[in-house]
mmCIF file of C-alpha atoms and ligand atoms in Angstrom:
data_model
loop_
_atom_site.group_PDB
_atom_site.id
_atom_site.type_symbol
_atom_site.label_atom_id
_atom_site.label_comp_id
_atom_site.label_asym_id
_atom_site.label_seq_id
_atom_site.Cartn_x
_atom_site.Cartn_y
_atom_site.Cartn_z
ATOM 1 C CA UNK A 1467 100.556 87.653 81.835
ATOM 2 C CA UNK A 1468 99.803 90.942 81.769
ATOM 3 C CA UNK A 1469 102.603 92.633 81.264
ATOM 4 C CA UNK A 1470 101.736 95.679 83.096
ATOM 5 C CA UNK A 1471 101.394 93.308 86.482
ATOM 6 C CA UNK A 1472 104.200 91.442 85.742
ATOM 7 C CA UNK A 1473 106.294 90.944 89.519
ATOM 8 C CA UNK A 1474 109.043 88.425 87.964
ATOM 9 C CA UNK A 1475 111.939 88.579 90.181
ATOM 10 C CA UNK A 1476 110.656 91.364 92.394
ATOM 11 C CA UNK A 1477 111.095 90.779 95.842
ATOM 12 C CA UNK A 1478 107.719 92.187 97.713
ATOM 13 C CA UNK A 1479 107.233 91.638 101.516
ATOM 14 C CA UNK A 1480 103.412 91.654 102.226
ATOM 15 C CA UNK A 1481 101.924 91.801 106.245
ATOM 16 C CA UNK A 1482 98.880 90.718 106.904
ATOM 17 C CA UNK A 1483 99.305 87.424 104.153
ATOM 18 C CA UNK A 1484 97.532 85.249 106.457
ATOM 19 C CA UNK A 1485 94.044 85.940 105.470
ATOM 20 C CA UNK A 1486 92.110 88.766 103.874
ATOM 21 C CA UNK A 1487 93.536 91.393 101.147
ATOM 22 C CA UNK A 1488 97.360 90.069 101.746
ATOM 23 C CA UNK A 1489 96.689 86.568 101.213
ATOM 24 C CA UNK A 1490 94.907 86.969 98.140
ATOM 25 C CA UNK A 1491 97.933 88.998 97.054
ATOM 26 C CA UNK A 1492 100.550 86.553 97.498
ATOM 27 C CA UNK A 1493 98.365 84.903 95.940
ATOM 28 C CA UNK A 1494 98.111 86.828 92.940
ATOM 29 C CA UNK A 1495 101.355 88.130 93.334
ATOM 30 C CA UNK A 1496 103.090 85.176 93.693
ATOM 31 C CA UNK A 1497 100.791 83.752 90.180
ATOM 32 C CA UNK A 1498 103.249 86.180 88.241
ATOM 33 C CA UNK A 1499 106.396 85.597 89.512
ATOM 34 C CA UNK A 1500 106.822 87.562 92.791
ATOM 35 C CA UNK A 1501 109.942 86.431 95.249
ATOM 36 C CA UNK A 1502 108.379 86.475 98.185
ATOM 37 C CA UNK A 1503 108.484 87.464 102.033
ATOM 38 C CA UNK A 1504 104.734 87.013 103.752
ATOM 39 C CA UNK A 1505 104.380 88.239 107.133
ATOM 40 C CA UNK A 1506 101.203 87.568 109.642
ATOM 41 C CA UNK A 1507 101.261 86.896 113.778
ATOM 42 C CA UNK A 1508 98.602 83.490 112.170
ATOM 43 C CA UNK A 1509 100.928 80.978 111.921
ATOM 44 C CA UNK A 1510 98.375 77.919 110.222
ATOM 45 C CA UNK A 1511 97.178 80.851 108.219
ATOM 46 C CA UNK A 1512 100.248 82.173 107.454
ATOM 47 C CA UNK A 1513 100.887 77.822 106.358
ATOM 48 C CA UNK A 1514 97.915 77.625 104.644
ATOM 49 C CA UNK A 1515 99.027 80.930 102.317
ATOM 50 C CA UNK A 1516 101.867 79.347 101.442
ATOM 51 C CA UNK A 1517 100.863 76.045 100.921
ATOM 52 C CA UNK A 1518 98.339 77.460 97.637
ATOM 53 C CA UNK A 1519 102.004 79.029 96.014
ATOM 54 C CA UNK A 1520 103.013 77.225 92.938
ATOM 55 C CA UNK A 1521 106.837 79.519 94.458
ATOM 56 C CA UNK A 1522 108.362 78.532 98.042
ATOM 57 C CA UNK A 1523 107.933 81.749 100.423
ATOM 58 C CA UNK A 1524 109.791 83.116 102.775
ATOM 59 C CA UNK A 1525 107.078 83.277 106.139
ATOM 60 C CA UNK A 1526 107.745 84.749 109.390
ATOM 61 C CA UNK A 1527 105.337 84.495 111.840
ATOM 62 C CA UNK A 1528 105.257 87.487 114.119
ATOM 63 C CA UNK A 1529 104.064 91.239 115.513
ATOM 64 C CA UNK A 1530 104.358 94.232 113.281
ATOM 65 C CA UNK A 1531 104.407 96.529 116.149
ATOM 66 C CA UNK A 1532 107.696 95.026 117.386
ATOM 67 C CA UNK A 1533 110.634 96.518 116.109
ATOM 68 C CA UNK A 1534 112.897 93.048 115.726
ATOM 69 C CA UNK A 1535 110.555 92.329 113.907
ATOM 70 C CA UNK A 1536 109.858 94.401 111.152
ATOM 71 C CA UNK A 1537 113.341 94.313 111.056
ATOM 72 C CA UNK A 1538 114.387 90.987 110.393
ATOM 73 C CA UNK A 1539 111.587 91.084 107.003
ATOM 74 C CA UNK A 1540 113.445 93.165 105.325
ATOM 75 C CA UNK A 1541 117.005 91.517 106.826
ATOM 76 C CA UNK A 1542 114.826 88.111 105.079
ATOM 77 C CA UNK A 1543 114.174 89.439 101.650
ATOM 78 C CA UNK A 1544 117.872 91.327 101.222
ATOM 79 C CA UNK A 1545 119.209 87.958 102.471
ATOM 80 C CA UNK A 1546 116.959 85.638 100.138
ATOM 81 C CA UNK A 1547 116.629 87.866 97.556
ATOM 82 C CA UNK A 1548 119.505 89.980 97.506
ATOM 83 C CA UNK A 1549 116.855 93.335 97.244
ATOM 84 C CA UNK A 1550 113.288 94.919 98.327
ATOM 85 C CA UNK A 1551 111.586 96.304 95.604
ATOM 86 C CA UNK A 1552 107.916 96.621 96.739
ATOM 87 C CA UNK A 1553 106.078 96.355 100.497
ATOM 88 C CA UNK A 1554 102.913 95.712 101.628
ATOM 89 C CA UNK A 1555 101.797 96.957 105.217
ATOM 90 C CA UNK A 1556 98.746 95.505 105.270
ATOM 91 C CA UNK A 1557 98.737 94.120 108.511
ATOM 92 C CA UNK A 1558 95.510 95.720 110.926
ATOM 93 C CA UNK A 1559 93.241 94.928 113.442
ATOM 94 C CA UNK A 1560 89.714 95.711 113.080
ATOM 95 C CA UNK A 1561 87.770 98.118 116.310
ATOM 96 C CA UNK A 1562 87.078 95.849 118.655
ATOM 97 C CA UNK A 1563 83.677 97.724 119.576
ATOM 98 C CA UNK A 1564 81.303 100.851 118.663
ATOM 99 C CA UNK A 1565 81.418 103.628 121.012
ATOM 100 C CA UNK A 1566 81.565 107.366 120.121
ATOM 101 C CA UNK A 1567 84.249 109.410 121.342
ATOM 102 C CA UNK A 1568 82.169 110.564 124.146
ATOM 103 C CA UNK A 1569 83.097 106.571 125.867
ATOM 104 C CA UNK A 1570 86.432 106.997 124.037
ATOM 105 C CA UNK A 1571 87.994 103.459 125.520
ATOM 106 C CA UNK A 1572 91.541 104.496 125.739
ATOM 107 C CA UNK A 1573 93.532 101.146 125.951
ATOM 108 C CA UNK A 1574 91.429 100.787 122.227
ATOM 109 C CA UNK A 1575 93.175 104.223 121.082
ATOM 110 C CA UNK A 1576 96.216 102.596 121.890
ATOM 111 C CA UNK A 1577 95.651 98.676 120.585
ATOM 112 C CA UNK A 1578 94.547 100.890 117.547
ATOM 113 C CA UNK A 1579 97.756 103.035 117.285
ATOM 114 C CA UNK A 1580 99.688 100.473 118.254
ATOM 115 C CA UNK A 1581 98.669 97.901 115.160
ATOM 116 C CA UNK A 1582 97.518 100.196 112.282
ATOM 117 C CA UNK A 1583 99.829 103.073 113.279
ATOM 118 C CA UNK A 1584 103.149 101.780 114.688
ATOM 119 C CA UNK A 1585 103.236 98.637 112.446
ATOM 120 C CA UNK A 1586 102.992 100.361 109.577
ATOM 121 C CA UNK A 1587 105.770 103.195 110.644
ATOM 122 C CA UNK A 1588 108.246 100.274 111.682
ATOM 123 C CA UNK A 1589 107.579 98.541 108.523
ATOM 124 C CA UNK A 1590 108.739 101.283 106.325
ATOM 125 C CA UNK A 1591 111.832 102.823 108.787
ATOM 126 C CA UNK A 1592 113.094 99.703 107.408
ATOM 127 C CA UNK A 1593 111.974 99.186 104.088
ATOM 128 C CA UNK A 1594 113.090 102.345 103.140
ATOM 129 C CA UNK A 1595 116.841 102.486 103.944
ATOM 130 C CA UNK A 1596 116.682 98.881 101.813
ATOM 131 C CA UNK A 1597 114.879 100.570 98.516
ATOM 132 C CA UNK A 1598 116.910 104.114 98.866
ATOM 133 C CA UNK A 1599 120.481 102.431 98.807
ATOM 134 C CA UNK A 1600 119.317 101.185 95.459
ATOM 135 C CA UNK A 1601 117.642 104.024 94.551
ATOM 136 C CA UNK A 1602 114.654 102.035 93.513
ATOM 137 C CA UNK A 1603 111.353 100.309 95.197
ATOM 138 C CA UNK A 1604 107.409 101.026 95.486
ATOM 139 C CA UNK A 1605 105.782 100.926 99.314
ATOM 140 C CA UNK A 1606 101.752 100.358 99.825
ATOM 141 C CA UNK A 1607 99.667 101.235 102.885
ATOM 142 C CA UNK A 1608 96.942 100.478 103.956
ATOM 143 C CA UNK A 1609 94.298 102.965 105.292
ATOM 144 C CA UNK A 1610 90.396 102.454 105.541
ATOM 145 C CA UNK A 1611 87.820 105.388 103.899
ATOM 146 C CA UNK A 1612 88.194 105.802 108.016
ATOM 147 C CA UNK A 1613 91.957 107.337 107.056
ATOM 148 C CA UNK A 1614 89.891 109.596 105.258
ATOM 149 C CA UNK A 1615 87.080 110.297 107.199
ATOM 150 C CA UNK A 1616 85.554 110.914 109.807
ATOM 151 C CA UNK A 1617 83.809 107.196 111.006
ATOM 152 C CA UNK A 1618 81.382 107.600 114.006
ATOM 153 C CA UNK A 1619 81.628 104.590 116.703
ATOM 154 C CA UNK A 1620 85.088 104.123 115.439
ATOM 155 C CA UNK A 1621 87.529 106.809 116.190
ATOM 156 C CA UNK A 1622 89.980 104.818 117.497
ATOM 157 C CA UNK A 1623 90.429 103.393 113.878
ATOM 158 C CA UNK A 1624 89.375 106.448 111.945
ATOM 159 C CA UNK A 1625 92.922 108.117 113.907
ATOM 160 C CA UNK A 1626 95.048 105.222 113.148
ATOM 161 C CA UNK A 1627 94.184 104.867 109.269
ATOM 162 C CA UNK A 1628 94.034 108.876 109.017
ATOM 163 C CA UNK A 1629 97.732 108.341 110.712
ATOM 164 C CA UNK A 1630 98.606 106.017 107.445
ATOM 165 C CA UNK A 1631 98.685 108.814 105.350
ATOM 166 C CA UNK A 1632 100.790 111.202 106.686
ATOM 167 C CA UNK A 1633 102.976 109.060 107.079
ATOM 168 C CA UNK A 1634 102.693 107.707 103.902
ATOM 169 C CA UNK A 1635 102.743 111.602 102.554
ATOM 170 C CA UNK A 1636 105.835 112.246 104.237
ATOM 171 C CA UNK A 1637 107.753 109.297 103.589
ATOM 172 C CA UNK A 1638 106.762 109.963 99.487
ATOM 173 C CA UNK A 1639 108.206 114.152 100.514
ATOM 174 C CA UNK A 1640 111.115 112.701 102.719
ATOM 175 C CA UNK A 1641 112.096 109.621 99.612
ATOM 176 C CA UNK A 1642 110.704 111.130 96.074
ATOM 177 C CA UNK A 1643 114.262 111.895 95.212
ATOM 178 C CA UNK A 1644 115.463 108.250 96.369
ATOM 179 C CA UNK A 1645 113.187 107.411 93.493
ATOM 180 C CA UNK A 1646 110.453 105.410 96.037
ATOM 181 C CA UNK A 1647 106.892 105.689 95.463
ATOM 182 C CA UNK A 1648 104.966 105.881 98.091
ATOM 183 C CA UNK A 1649 101.196 105.302 98.128
ATOM 184 C CA UNK A 1650 98.208 104.172 100.343
ATOM 185 C CA UNK A 1651 94.794 102.592 99.815
ATOM 186 C CA UNK A 1652 91.495 103.628 101.318
ATOM 187 C CA UNK A 1653 89.001 100.033 100.904
ATOM 188 C CA UNK A 1654 85.275 101.025 101.661
ATOM 189 C CA UNK A 1655 84.157 97.369 103.254
ATOM 190 C CA UNK A 1656 85.329 94.145 101.832
ATOM 191 C CA UNK A 1657 84.102 90.610 102.991
ATOM 192 C CA UNK A 1658 87.092 89.215 104.297
ATOM 193 C CA UNK A 1659 86.711 88.320 108.376
ATOM 194 C CA UNK A 1660 87.573 91.515 109.367
ATOM 195 C CA UNK A 1661 84.495 92.681 108.863
ATOM 196 C CA UNK A 1662 83.464 89.129 108.333
ATOM 197 C CA UNK A 1663 83.131 89.835 113.088
ATOM 198 C CA UNK A 1664 80.791 90.224 115.980
ATOM 199 C CA UNK A 1665 81.591 94.170 116.681
ATOM 200 C CA UNK A 1666 81.046 95.113 112.723
ATOM 201 C CA UNK A 1667 77.952 92.198 112.081
ATOM 202 C CA UNK A 1668 76.437 90.959 114.970
ATOM 203 C CA UNK A 1669 74.163 88.724 113.694
ATOM 204 C CA UNK A 1670 76.135 86.800 111.383
ATOM 205 C CA UNK A 1671 74.848 87.217 108.467
ATOM 206 C CA UNK A 1672 77.014 88.573 105.726
ATOM 207 C CA UNK A 1673 74.039 89.610 103.729
ATOM 208 C CA UNK A 1674 72.904 91.836 106.308
ATOM 209 C CA UNK A 1675 75.839 93.078 107.205
ATOM 210 C CA UNK A 1676 76.313 93.743 103.196
ATOM 211 C CA UNK A 1677 73.544 95.679 103.626
ATOM 212 C CA UNK A 1678 73.545 97.593 106.427
ATOM 213 C CA UNK A 1679 77.139 98.874 105.712
ATOM 214 C CA UNK A 1680 76.386 99.080 101.813
ATOM 215 C CA UNK A 1681 73.376 101.319 102.874
ATOM 216 C CA UNK A 1682 75.106 105.299 102.339
ATOM 217 C CA UNK A 1683 76.847 103.503 99.484
ATOM 218 C CA UNK A 1684 75.661 105.011 95.847
ATOM 219 C CA UNK A 1685 76.152 101.673 94.049
ATOM 220 C CA UNK A 1686 74.868 99.926 96.711
ATOM 221 C CA UNK A 1687 76.652 97.117 97.646
ATOM 222 C CA UNK A 1688 80.198 96.721 99.341
ATOM 223 C CA UNK A 1689 83.759 95.544 97.572
ATOM 224 C CA UNK A 1690 84.517 92.466 97.140
ATOM 225 C CA UNK A 1691 88.377 90.870 98.575
ATOM 226 C CA UNK A 1692 89.512 90.654 94.602
ATOM 227 C CA UNK A 1693 88.292 94.564 93.851
ATOM 228 C CA UNK A 1694 90.358 95.951 96.217
ATOM 229 C CA UNK A 1695 93.862 93.460 95.449
ATOM 230 C CA UNK A 1696 93.506 94.225 92.136
ATOM 231 C CA UNK A 1697 93.748 98.099 92.903
ATOM 232 C CA UNK A 1698 96.609 97.255 94.717
ATOM 233 C CA UNK A 1699 98.212 95.324 92.825
ATOM 234 C CA UNK A 1700 97.716 98.536 90.211
ATOM 235 C CA UNK A 1701 99.475 100.764 92.367
ATOM 236 C CA UNK A 1702 102.662 98.550 92.992
ATOM 237 C CA UNK A 1703 103.043 97.465 89.398
ATOM 238 C CA UNK A 1704 106.546 98.319 87.942
ATOM 239 C CA UNK A 1705 104.946 100.638 85.072
ATOM 240 C CA UNK A 1706 103.779 102.935 87.669
ATOM 241 C CA UNK A 1707 106.512 104.795 88.368
ATOM 242 C CA UNK A 1708 104.972 108.096 88.568
ATOM 243 C CA UNK A 1709 101.742 107.912 90.943
ATOM 244 C CA UNK A 1710 103.180 109.240 94.564
ATOM 245 C CA UNK A 1711 102.810 110.318 98.099
ATOM 246 C CA UNK A 1712 98.799 109.208 97.156
ATOM 247 C CA UNK A 1713 95.924 107.759 99.087
ATOM 248 C CA UNK A 1714 93.457 105.531 96.691
ATOM 249 C CA UNK A 1715 89.772 105.402 97.972
ATOM 250 C CA UNK A 1716 88.796 102.492 96.489
ATOM 251 C CA UNK A 1717 84.988 102.987 97.949
ATOM 252 C CA UNK A 1718 81.937 102.247 94.386
ATOM 253 C CA UNK A 1719 82.221 106.417 94.799
ATOM 254 C CA UNK A 1720 81.680 106.779 98.963
ATOM 255 C CA UNK A 1721 83.710 109.268 98.872
ATOM 256 C CA UNK A 1722 82.792 111.020 96.295
ATOM 257 C CA UNK A 1723 79.052 112.367 97.581
HETATM 258 N N1 LIG B 1108 88.434 94.075 105.206
HETATM 259 C C1 LIG B 1108 87.645 95.700 105.235
HETATM 260 O O1 LIG B 1108 86.403 96.353 104.740
HETATM 261 C C2 LIG B 1108 88.904 96.444 105.139
HETATM 262 C C3 LIG B 1108 88.380 98.252 105.014
HETATM 263 C C4 LIG B 1108 89.726 99.353 105.055
HETATM 264 C C5 LIG B 1108 90.760 98.744 106.187
HETATM 265 N N2 LIG B 1108 90.473 97.970 106.200
HETATM 266 C C6 LIG B 1108 92.521 97.349 105.912
HETATM 267 O O2 LIG B 1108 92.827 96.319 105.418
HETATM 268 C C7 LIG B 1108 93.978 95.765 105.735
HETATM 269 C C8 LIG B 1108 93.759 94.262 106.090
HETATM 270 O O3 LIG B 1108 92.643 93.467 106.653
HETATM 271 P P1 LIG B 1108 91.747 92.227 106.106
HETATM 272 O O4 LIG B 1108 90.428 93.249 105.952
HETATM 273 O O5 LIG B 1108 92.221 91.523 105.100
HETATM 274 O O6 LIG B 1108 91.368 91.701 107.260
HETATM 275 P P2 LIG B 1108 92.168 89.817 108.081
HETATM 276 O O7 LIG B 1108 91.795 90.389 109.645
HETATM 277 O O8 LIG B 1108 91.261 89.128 107.052
HETATM 278 O O9 LIG B 1108 93.736 90.399 108.248
HETATM 279 C C9 LIG B 1108 94.305 90.656 108.499
HETATM 280 C C10 LIG B 1108 95.925 89.811 108.563
HETATM 281 O O10 LIG B 1108 96.855 90.979 109.725
HETATM 282 C C11 LIG B 1108 97.432 89.904 111.001
HETATM 283 N N3 LIG B 1108 97.597 90.655 112.163
HETATM 284 C C12 LIG B 1108 96.907 91.796 112.892
HETATM 285 N N4 LIG B 1108 97.898 92.372 113.760
HETATM 286 C C13 LIG B 1108 98.650 91.779 113.274
HETATM 287 C C14 LIG B 1108 100.144 92.215 113.961
HETATM 288 N N5 LIG B 1108 100.073 92.593 114.914
HETATM 289 N N6 LIG B 1108 101.091 91.478 113.628
HETATM 290 C C15 LIG B 1108 100.799 90.854 112.172
HETATM 291 N N7 LIG B 1108 100.050 89.897 111.774
HETATM 292 C C16 LIG B 1108 98.487 91.354 111.701
HETATM 293 C C17 LIG B 1108 95.582 88.586 111.268
HETATM 294 O O11 LIG B 1108 96.679 87.659 111.775
HETATM 295 C C18 LIG B 1108 95.131 88.716 109.320
HETATM 296 O O12 LIG B 1108 95.778 87.930 109.448
HETATM 297 C C19 LIG B 1108 93.985 96.314 107.220
HETATM 298 O O13 LIG B 1108 95.152 97.157 107.569
HETATM 299 C C20 LIG B 1108 92.666 96.715 107.378
HETATM 300 O O14 LIG B 1108 92.047 98.115 108.606
HETATM 301 C C21 LIG B 1108 90.056 96.922 105.038
#
């Protein structure tokens, strides 16, 4: 095993572990020796992820926007593994529609803020306390390219993902002296079920969506799930000890235009 990506005996929470980035991250952390607490709303998907692991993970079904649930994930790590080393706040929802801000549907904005921002804030609320108590730990929040630049027709999603970066930077500053590292990742599109849906992929043709979404990108393609998860592993690596308060773009140079 690559010593830079050795997570042996690290107690790690991953939310949104039933699908996409979270499911693959859980598998890769399991292969690297981690002790996992996996959360998601989707029980079936969570069971599917857990069945692929060689170690037995703790799985908790629930909504990251529910404060009791956010607390229960941390409690599970502390009770079962005696500590919490790393948390990846990855659960999130896609924009349910494409509309300009002149047609803003306020319910959609509230729904986006409720899951994509509140879910991260509540997760960190309890993770930070548990990590500060032992004066070490790392948190990775999953934002988006839409968290660092304007995102036409998905303004509510952009607002919620920008807020994730505000929370990330603030936590990094507040908890630097407790030796905690808090970063965000900002992926460009990758072909997870979130992108392969009727809103972003109306023709139900992933090749088509790949072409359309990637048309303006320097590398002329969207990312793969593996490419995003590899960077997630690098950010939370126990050897990545001085990088904090950063929002890391993984975007095939899209943000370099
Ligand atoms: N796929 C992309 O192109 C892309 C790009 C940028 C950012 N992201 C972000 O990456 C993260 C993971 O997305 P993905 O692409 O793997 O999508 P996905 O839909 O495959 O996975 C998201 C998971 O989050 C879970 N989830 C949703 N709401 C939840 C809630 N309230 N409580 C608990 N679990 C909940 C879902 O059940 C699902 O299993 C999200 O935060 C998303 O916004 C994705």
